[in-house]
mmCIF file of C-alpha atoms and ligand atoms in Angstrom:
data_model
loop_
_atom_site.group_PDB
_atom_site.id
_atom_site.type_symbol
_atom_site.label_atom_id
_atom_site.label_comp_id
_atom_site.label_asym_id
_atom_site.label_seq_id
_atom_site.Cartn_x
_atom_site.Cartn_y
_atom_site.Cartn_z
ATOM 1 C CA MET A 1 0.000 0.000 0.000
ATOM 2 C CA SER A 2 1.383 3.353 -0.974
ATOM 3 C CA THR A 3 1.888 6.096 1.590
ATOM 4 C CA ASP A 4 2.178 8.900 -0.974
ATOM 5 C CA GLY A 5 -1.536 9.385 -1.558
ATOM 6 C CA TYR A 6 -1.578 7.509 -4.835
ATOM 7 C CA LEU A 7 -3.993 4.697 -5.540
ATOM 8 C CA THR A 8 -2.180 1.997 -7.468
ATOM 9 C CA PHE A 9 -3.835 -0.323 -9.985
ATOM 10 C CA ALA A 10 -2.347 -3.577 -11.316
ATOM 11 C CA LEU A 11 -3.875 -4.569 -14.630
ATOM 12 C CA GLY A 12 -3.383 -7.844 -16.470
ATOM 13 C CA LYS A 13 -1.642 -7.083 -19.772
ATOM 14 C CA GLY A 14 -3.621 -7.297 -22.997
ATOM 15 C CA ARG A 15 -7.313 -7.256 -23.806
ATOM 16 C CA LEU A 16 -8.414 -7.132 -20.182
ATOM 17 C CA ALA A 17 -6.378 -3.987 -19.517
ATOM 18 C CA LYS A 18 -7.778 -2.326 -22.631
ATOM 19 C CA LYS A 19 -11.376 -3.088 -21.652
ATOM 20 C CA THR A 20 -10.723 -2.003 -18.071
ATOM 21 C CA LEU A 21 -9.348 1.363 -19.191
ATOM 22 C CA GLU A 22 -12.376 1.850 -21.450
ATOM 23 C CA LEU A 23 -14.603 1.272 -18.419
ATOM 24 C CA PHE A 24 -12.522 3.588 -16.222
ATOM 25 C CA GLU A 25 -12.796 6.319 -18.863
ATOM 26 C CA LYS A 26 -16.560 6.191 -18.508
ATOM 27 C CA ILE A 27 -16.234 7.290 -14.888
ATOM 28 C CA GLY A 28 -13.637 9.943 -15.651
ATOM 29 C CA ILE A 29 -10.509 7.981 -14.799
ATOM 30 C CA THR A 30 -8.032 8.381 -17.571
ATOM 31 C CA CYS A 31 -4.411 7.623 -18.234
ATOM 32 C CA GLU A 32 -3.332 9.132 -21.540
ATOM 33 C CA GLU A 33 0.209 7.812 -21.112
ATOM 34 C CA MET A 34 -1.055 4.233 -21.396
ATOM 35 C CA LYS A 35 -2.548 4.772 -24.822
ATOM 36 C CA ASP A 36 0.820 4.942 -26.527
ATOM 37 C CA LYS A 37 0.984 1.456 -28.041
ATOM 38 C CA ASP A 38 4.704 1.707 -28.819
ATOM 39 C CA SER A 39 5.646 2.446 -25.264
ATOM 40 C CA ARG A 40 7.570 -0.204 -23.341
ATOM 41 C CA ARG A 41 6.989 1.536 -20.069
ATOM 42 C CA LEU A 42 5.453 -0.516 -17.304
ATOM 43 C CA ILE A 43 4.200 2.153 -14.915
ATOM 44 C CA PHE A 44 1.909 5.042 -15.832
ATOM 45 C CA VAL A 45 0.838 7.925 -13.645
ATOM 46 C CA ASN A 46 -2.089 10.305 -13.655
ATOM 47 C CA GLU A 47 -0.678 13.084 -11.486
ATOM 48 C CA ALA A 48 -3.876 15.118 -11.350
ATOM 49 C CA GLN A 49 -5.999 12.249 -10.055
ATOM 50 C CA LYS A 50 -3.194 10.727 -7.989
ATOM 51 C CA LEU A 51 -3.503 7.384 -9.709
ATOM 52 C CA ARG A 52 -0.811 4.967 -10.742
ATOM 53 C CA PHE A 53 -1.287 2.050 -13.127
ATOM 54 C CA PHE A 54 1.004 -0.810 -13.960
ATOM 55 C CA LEU A 55 0.713 -3.680 -16.375
ATOM 56 C CA ALA A 56 1.591 -7.143 -15.127
ATOM 57 C CA LYS A 57 1.244 -10.719 -16.279
ATOM 58 C CA GLY A 58 -2.334 -11.751 -15.488
ATOM 59 C CA PRO A 59 -1.480 -14.480 -12.949
ATOM 60 C CA ASP A 60 0.766 -12.030 -11.052
ATOM 61 C CA VAL A 61 -1.990 -9.450 -10.497
ATOM 62 C CA PRO A 62 -3.418 -11.102 -7.324
ATOM 63 C CA THR A 63 0.131 -11.374 -5.950
ATOM 64 C CA TYR A 64 0.776 -7.628 -6.313
ATOM 65 C CA VAL A 65 -2.561 -6.924 -4.661
ATOM 66 C CA GLU A 66 -2.106 -9.347 -1.763
ATOM 67 C CA TYR A 67 1.275 -7.829 -0.890
ATOM 68 C CA GLY A 68 -0.008 -4.279 -1.262
ATOM 69 C CA ALA A 69 2.228 -3.342 -4.200
ATOM 70 C CA ALA A 70 -1.091 -2.466 -5.820
ATOM 71 C CA ASP A 71 -4.203 -1.354 -3.951
ATOM 72 C CA ILE A 72 -6.505 -2.584 -6.687
ATOM 73 C CA GLY A 73 -6.190 -5.225 -9.375
ATOM 74 C CA VAL A 74 -8.177 -6.413 -12.339
ATOM 75 C CA ALA A 75 -7.851 -10.056 -13.293
ATOM 76 C CA GLY A 76 -9.870 -12.920 -14.685
ATOM 77 C CA LYS A 77 -11.833 -15.040 -12.219
ATOM 78 C CA ASP A 78 -9.772 -18.018 -13.446
ATOM 79 C CA THR A 79 -6.562 -16.361 -12.232
ATOM 80 C CA ILE A 80 -8.135 -15.272 -8.959
ATOM 81 C CA MET A 81 -9.343 -18.811 -8.237
ATOM 82 C CA GLU A 82 -6.079 -20.417 -9.266
ATOM 83 C CA GLU A 83 -3.871 -18.063 -7.252
ATOM 84 C CA ASN A 84 -6.184 -18.085 -4.217
ATOM 85 C CA ARG A 85 -4.609 -14.972 -2.698
ATOM 86 C CA ARG A 86 -5.845 -13.101 0.351
ATOM 87 C CA VAL A 87 -7.614 -10.246 -1.426
ATOM 88 C CA TYR A 88 -11.165 -8.951 -1.520
ATOM 89 C CA GLU A 89 -13.031 -9.624 -4.741
ATOM 90 C CA VAL A 90 -15.352 -6.627 -4.949
ATOM 91 C CA LEU A 91 -16.806 -6.351 -8.425
ATOM 92 C CA ASP A 92 -17.661 -8.394 -11.495
ATOM 93 C CA PHE A 93 -16.975 -6.308 -14.593
ATOM 94 C CA GLY A 94 -19.010 -8.671 -16.743
ATOM 95 C CA PHE A 95 -16.614 -8.634 -19.666
ATOM 96 C CA GLY A 96 -14.066 -11.300 -20.599
ATOM 97 C CA LYS A 97 -16.855 -13.832 -20.162
ATOM 98 C CA CYS A 98 -15.967 -17.481 -20.635
ATOM 99 C CA ARG A 99 -16.284 -20.813 -18.798
ATOM 100 C CA MET A 100 -13.933 -23.114 -16.928
ATOM 101 C CA CYS A 101 -14.678 -26.608 -18.167
ATOM 102 C CA VAL A 102 -13.572 -30.209 -18.189
ATOM 103 C CA CYS A 103 -13.040 -31.025 -21.851
ATOM 104 C CA GLY A 104 -11.936 -34.007 -23.871
ATOM 105 C CA PRO A 105 -13.056 -36.460 -26.511
ATOM 106 C CA GLU A 106 -16.748 -37.423 -26.188
ATOM 107 C CA HIS A 107 -15.875 -40.951 -25.102
ATOM 108 C CA ALA A 108 -14.024 -39.585 -22.052
ATOM 109 C CA LYS A 109 -17.402 -38.642 -20.545
ATOM 110 C CA GLU A 110 -17.654 -42.187 -19.193
ATOM 111 C CA LEU A 111 -14.386 -41.735 -17.289
ATOM 112 C CA LEU A 112 -15.957 -38.880 -15.338
ATOM 113 C CA LYS A 113 -18.856 -41.001 -14.120
ATOM 114 C CA HIS A 114 -17.180 -43.839 -12.279
ATOM 115 C CA HIS A 115 -14.514 -42.244 -10.104
ATOM 116 C CA GLU A 116 -11.764 -43.656 -12.269
ATOM 117 C CA ARG A 117 -8.198 -42.523 -11.687
ATOM 118 C CA ILE A 118 -7.673 -40.480 -14.829
ATOM 119 C CA ARG A 119 -5.091 -37.973 -15.995
ATOM 120 C CA VAL A 120 -6.105 -34.320 -16.168
ATOM 121 C CA ALA A 121 -3.907 -31.749 -17.931
ATOM 122 C CA SER A 122 -4.376 -28.080 -17.082
ATOM 123 C CA LYS A 123 -2.851 -24.643 -16.851
ATOM 124 C CA TYR A 124 -4.961 -24.409 -13.696
ATOM 125 C CA PRO A 125 -3.841 -27.281 -11.437
ATOM 126 C CA ASN A 126 -5.410 -25.800 -8.296
ATOM 127 C CA ILE A 127 -8.805 -25.326 -9.915
ATOM 128 C CA ALA A 128 -8.607 -28.823 -11.418
ATOM 129 C CA LYS A 129 -7.609 -30.325 -8.075
ATOM 130 C CA ASP A 130 -10.365 -28.543 -6.188
ATOM 131 C CA TYR A 131 -12.973 -29.613 -8.718
ATOM 132 C CA PHE A 132 -12.029 -33.262 -8.899
ATOM 133 C CA TYR A 133 -11.069 -33.831 -5.247
ATOM 134 C CA ASN A 134 -13.502 -31.594 -3.376
ATOM 135 C CA GLN A 135 -16.500 -31.426 -5.660
ATOM 136 C CA LYS A 136 -16.488 -34.708 -7.580
ATOM 137 C CA HIS A 137 -14.583 -36.726 -4.993
ATOM 138 C CA GLN A 138 -12.612 -38.340 -7.789
ATOM 139 C CA THR A 139 -8.916 -39.074 -7.330
ATOM 140 C CA VAL A 140 -7.017 -37.995 -10.435
ATOM 141 C CA ASP A 141 -3.475 -37.277 -11.552
ATOM 142 C CA ILE A 142 -3.065 -33.638 -12.449
ATOM 143 C CA ILE A 143 -0.482 -32.638 -15.028
ATOM 144 C CA LYS A 144 0.450 -28.959 -15.207
ATOM 145 C CA LEU A 145 0.824 -27.475 -18.684
ATOM 146 C CA ASN A 146 1.546 -23.876 -19.675
ATOM 147 C CA GLY A 147 -0.638 -23.520 -22.747
ATOM 148 C CA SER A 148 -2.107 -25.293 -25.777
ATOM 149 C CA VAL A 149 -3.652 -27.599 -23.214
ATOM 150 C CA GLU A 150 -5.951 -29.139 -25.833
ATOM 151 C CA LEU A 151 -2.917 -31.108 -26.978
ATOM 152 C CA GLY A 152 -3.160 -33.226 -23.810
ATOM 153 C CA PRO A 153 -5.815 -35.710 -24.962
ATOM 154 C CA LEU A 154 -4.769 -35.422 -28.618
ATOM 155 C CA VAL A 155 -1.265 -36.759 -28.035
ATOM 156 C CA GLY A 156 -2.118 -39.163 -25.224
ATOM 157 C CA LEU A 157 -0.721 -37.117 -22.357
ATOM 158 C CA SER A 158 -4.029 -36.949 -20.516
ATOM 159 C CA ASP A 159 -7.586 -38.274 -20.642
ATOM 160 C CA VAL A 160 -9.198 -34.858 -20.220
ATOM 161 C CA ILE A 161 -8.252 -31.231 -19.670
ATOM 162 C CA VAL A 162 -9.487 -28.440 -17.418
ATOM 163 C CA ASP A 163 -9.396 -25.246 -19.433
ATOM 164 C CA ILE A 164 -11.102 -22.035 -20.430
ATOM 165 C CA VAL A 165 -13.722 -22.214 -23.158
ATOM 166 C CA GLU A 166 -14.749 -18.978 -24.784
ATOM 167 C CA THR A 167 -16.155 -19.530 -28.285
ATOM 168 C CA GLY A 168 -15.500 -23.276 -28.250
ATOM 169 C CA SER A 169 -13.719 -23.135 -31.593
ATOM 170 C CA THR A 170 -10.379 -24.450 -30.297
ATOM 171 C CA LEU A 171 -12.169 -27.521 -28.947
ATOM 172 C CA HIS A 172 -14.263 -27.952 -32.076
ATOM 173 C CA GLU A 173 -11.327 -27.685 -34.455
ATOM 174 C CA ASN A 174 -9.516 -30.357 -32.492
ATOM 175 C CA GLY A 175 -12.364 -32.847 -32.150
ATOM 176 C CA LEU A 176 -12.888 -32.178 -28.459
ATOM 177 C CA ALA A 177 -15.968 -31.163 -26.493
ATOM 178 C CA VAL A 178 -17.069 -29.694 -23.185
ATOM 179 C CA LEU A 179 -17.748 -32.648 -20.894
ATOM 180 C CA GLU A 180 -18.568 -30.784 -17.679
ATOM 181 C CA GLU A 181 -18.804 -27.123 -16.758
ATOM 182 C CA ILE A 182 -16.969 -26.045 -13.613
ATOM 183 C CA CYS A 183 -17.935 -22.363 -13.389
ATOM 184 C CA PRO A 184 -18.515 -19.163 -15.358
ATOM 185 C CA LEU A 185 -15.643 -16.666 -15.578
ATOM 186 C CA SER A 186 -15.265 -12.932 -16.193
ATOM 187 C CA ALA A 187 -13.032 -10.007 -15.258
ATOM 188 C CA ARG A 188 -13.134 -9.071 -11.572
ATOM 189 C CA MET A 189 -11.825 -6.212 -9.490
ATOM 190 C CA ILE A 190 -9.825 -7.178 -6.415
ATOM 191 C CA VAL A 191 -8.661 -5.005 -3.542
ATOM 192 C CA ASN A 192 -5.844 -5.274 -1.010
ATOM 193 C CA GLN A 193 -7.292 -5.975 2.435
ATOM 194 C CA VAL A 194 -5.383 -3.198 4.218
ATOM 195 C CA SER A 195 -6.072 -0.665 1.451
ATOM 196 C CA MET A 196 -9.761 -1.420 1.820
ATOM 197 C CA GLN A 197 -9.575 -0.192 5.429
ATOM 198 C CA MET A 198 -7.138 2.680 4.935
ATOM 199 C CA GLU A 199 -8.615 4.069 1.697
ATOM 200 C CA LYS A 200 -12.173 2.993 2.359
ATOM 201 C CA GLU A 201 -13.919 6.131 1.115
ATOM 202 C CA ARG A 202 -11.910 6.443 -2.044
ATOM 203 C CA ILE A 203 -12.183 2.781 -2.950
ATOM 204 C CA THR A 204 -15.874 2.359 -2.122
ATOM 205 C CA GLY A 205 -16.585 5.565 -4.060
ATOM 206 C CA LEU A 206 -14.787 4.087 -7.032
ATOM 207 C CA ILE A 207 -16.699 0.806 -6.730
ATOM 208 C CA MET A 208 -20.032 2.688 -6.616
ATOM 209 C CA LYS A 209 -19.177 4.691 -9.733
ATOM 210 C CA LEU A 210 -18.081 1.574 -11.590
ATOM 211 C CA LYS A 211 -21.256 -0.243 -10.560
ATOM 212 C CA GLU A 212 -23.348 2.646 -11.862
ATOM 213 C CA ALA A 213 -21.472 2.673 -15.166
ATOM 214 C CA LEU A 214 -21.942 -1.080 -15.503
ATOM 215 C CA PHE A 215 -25.593 -0.830 -14.466
ATOM 216 C CA ARG A 216 -26.255 1.852 -17.066
ATOM 217 C CA GLY A 217 -25.731 -1.058 -19.378
ATOM 218 C CA ASP A 218 -23.073 0.492 -21.525
ATOM 219 C CA LYS A 219 -23.099 -2.268 -24.091
ATOM 220 C CA THR A 220 -19.872 -0.921 -25.510
ATOM 221 C CA ILE A 221 -17.968 -2.047 -22.419
HETATM 222 C C1 LIG B 301 -7.366 -20.110 -24.318
HETATM 223 C C2 LIG B 301 -7.802 -21.423 -23.711
HETATM 224 C C3 LIG B 301 -8.239 -22.208 -24.914
HETATM 225 C C4 LIG B 301 -8.803 -21.132 -25.827
HETATM 226 C C5 LIG B 301 -10.304 -21.113 -25.719
HETATM 227 O O1 LIG B 301 -6.087 -20.269 -24.787
HETATM 228 O O2 LIG B 301 -6.758 -22.042 -23.009
HETATM 229 O O3 LIG B 301 -7.162 -22.845 -25.519
HETATM 230 O O4 LIG B 301 -8.285 -19.880 -25.390
HETATM 231 O O5 LIG B 301 -10.892 -20.169 -26.582
HETATM 232 P P1 LIG B 301 -12.022 -20.572 -27.607
HETATM 233 O O6 LIG B 301 -13.050 -21.375 -26.860
HETATM 234 O O7 LIG B 301 -12.569 -19.246 -28.069
HETATM 235 O O8 LIG B 301 -11.404 -21.342 -28.726
HETATM 236 P P2 LIG B 301 -5.132 -19.054 -25.155
HETATM 237 O O9 LIG B 301 -5.502 -18.498 -26.471
HETATM 238 O O10 LIG B 301 -5.120 -18.093 -24.022
HETATM 239 O O11 LIG B 301 -3.707 -19.722 -25.307
HETATM 240 P P3 LIG B 301 -3.031 -20.975 -24.587
HETATM 241 O O12 LIG B 301 -3.683 -22.184 -25.145
HETATM 242 O O13 LIG B 301 -1.611 -20.895 -24.957
HETATM 243 O O14 LIG B 301 -3.279 -20.831 -23.124
#
């Protein structure tokens, strides 16, 4: 948590950051410096509004927020669940919508019914573990991958995968299907627990304004 009066935001690099800044603009929070696409800078400041923004790798956003390096973060629900950091999740932005699912070839559906010890590949080992062990009570072997997880069942590494499904086209093009849905996902705002006490007025004011902007149903968000 900063002691210089600045409110610091950690944003996951890429599309989420872009959408978040579009939403912030609707409530008068701007950061012109961030719009320069050629810039390699990582930290941007709005001196007038005493705001600081930095871009981080998505999975690192909850870490910055838990440790107070950022007061506020915006990350996907998938990342928040996987990282399981001590932060407050305060708002669902409603964009970046997708689903966390168990996927695989159709015939693998049977393997999910009889508590068989199967192999599950995922970029999200904690989510996969929680789902299979605590919700399905099925003992499985979890294999951590870093991307292109759909390869798992295609090359015989795993029986199924736990992964994000947005349009479903990656699955479709690779002859795979959604076998079970774990939960819906979207972009969420998270807050450092100490900042929430120390900067209560400023942060709750911000949350209220964002809620209003979202409620107004700005379909462009
Ligand atoms: C994500 C996810 C799926 C794909 C789903 O991967 O892991 O592979 O998008 O999207 P779809 O349902 O619209 O096809 P991403 O593009 O982030 O890359 P990765 O596979 O390297 O993680």
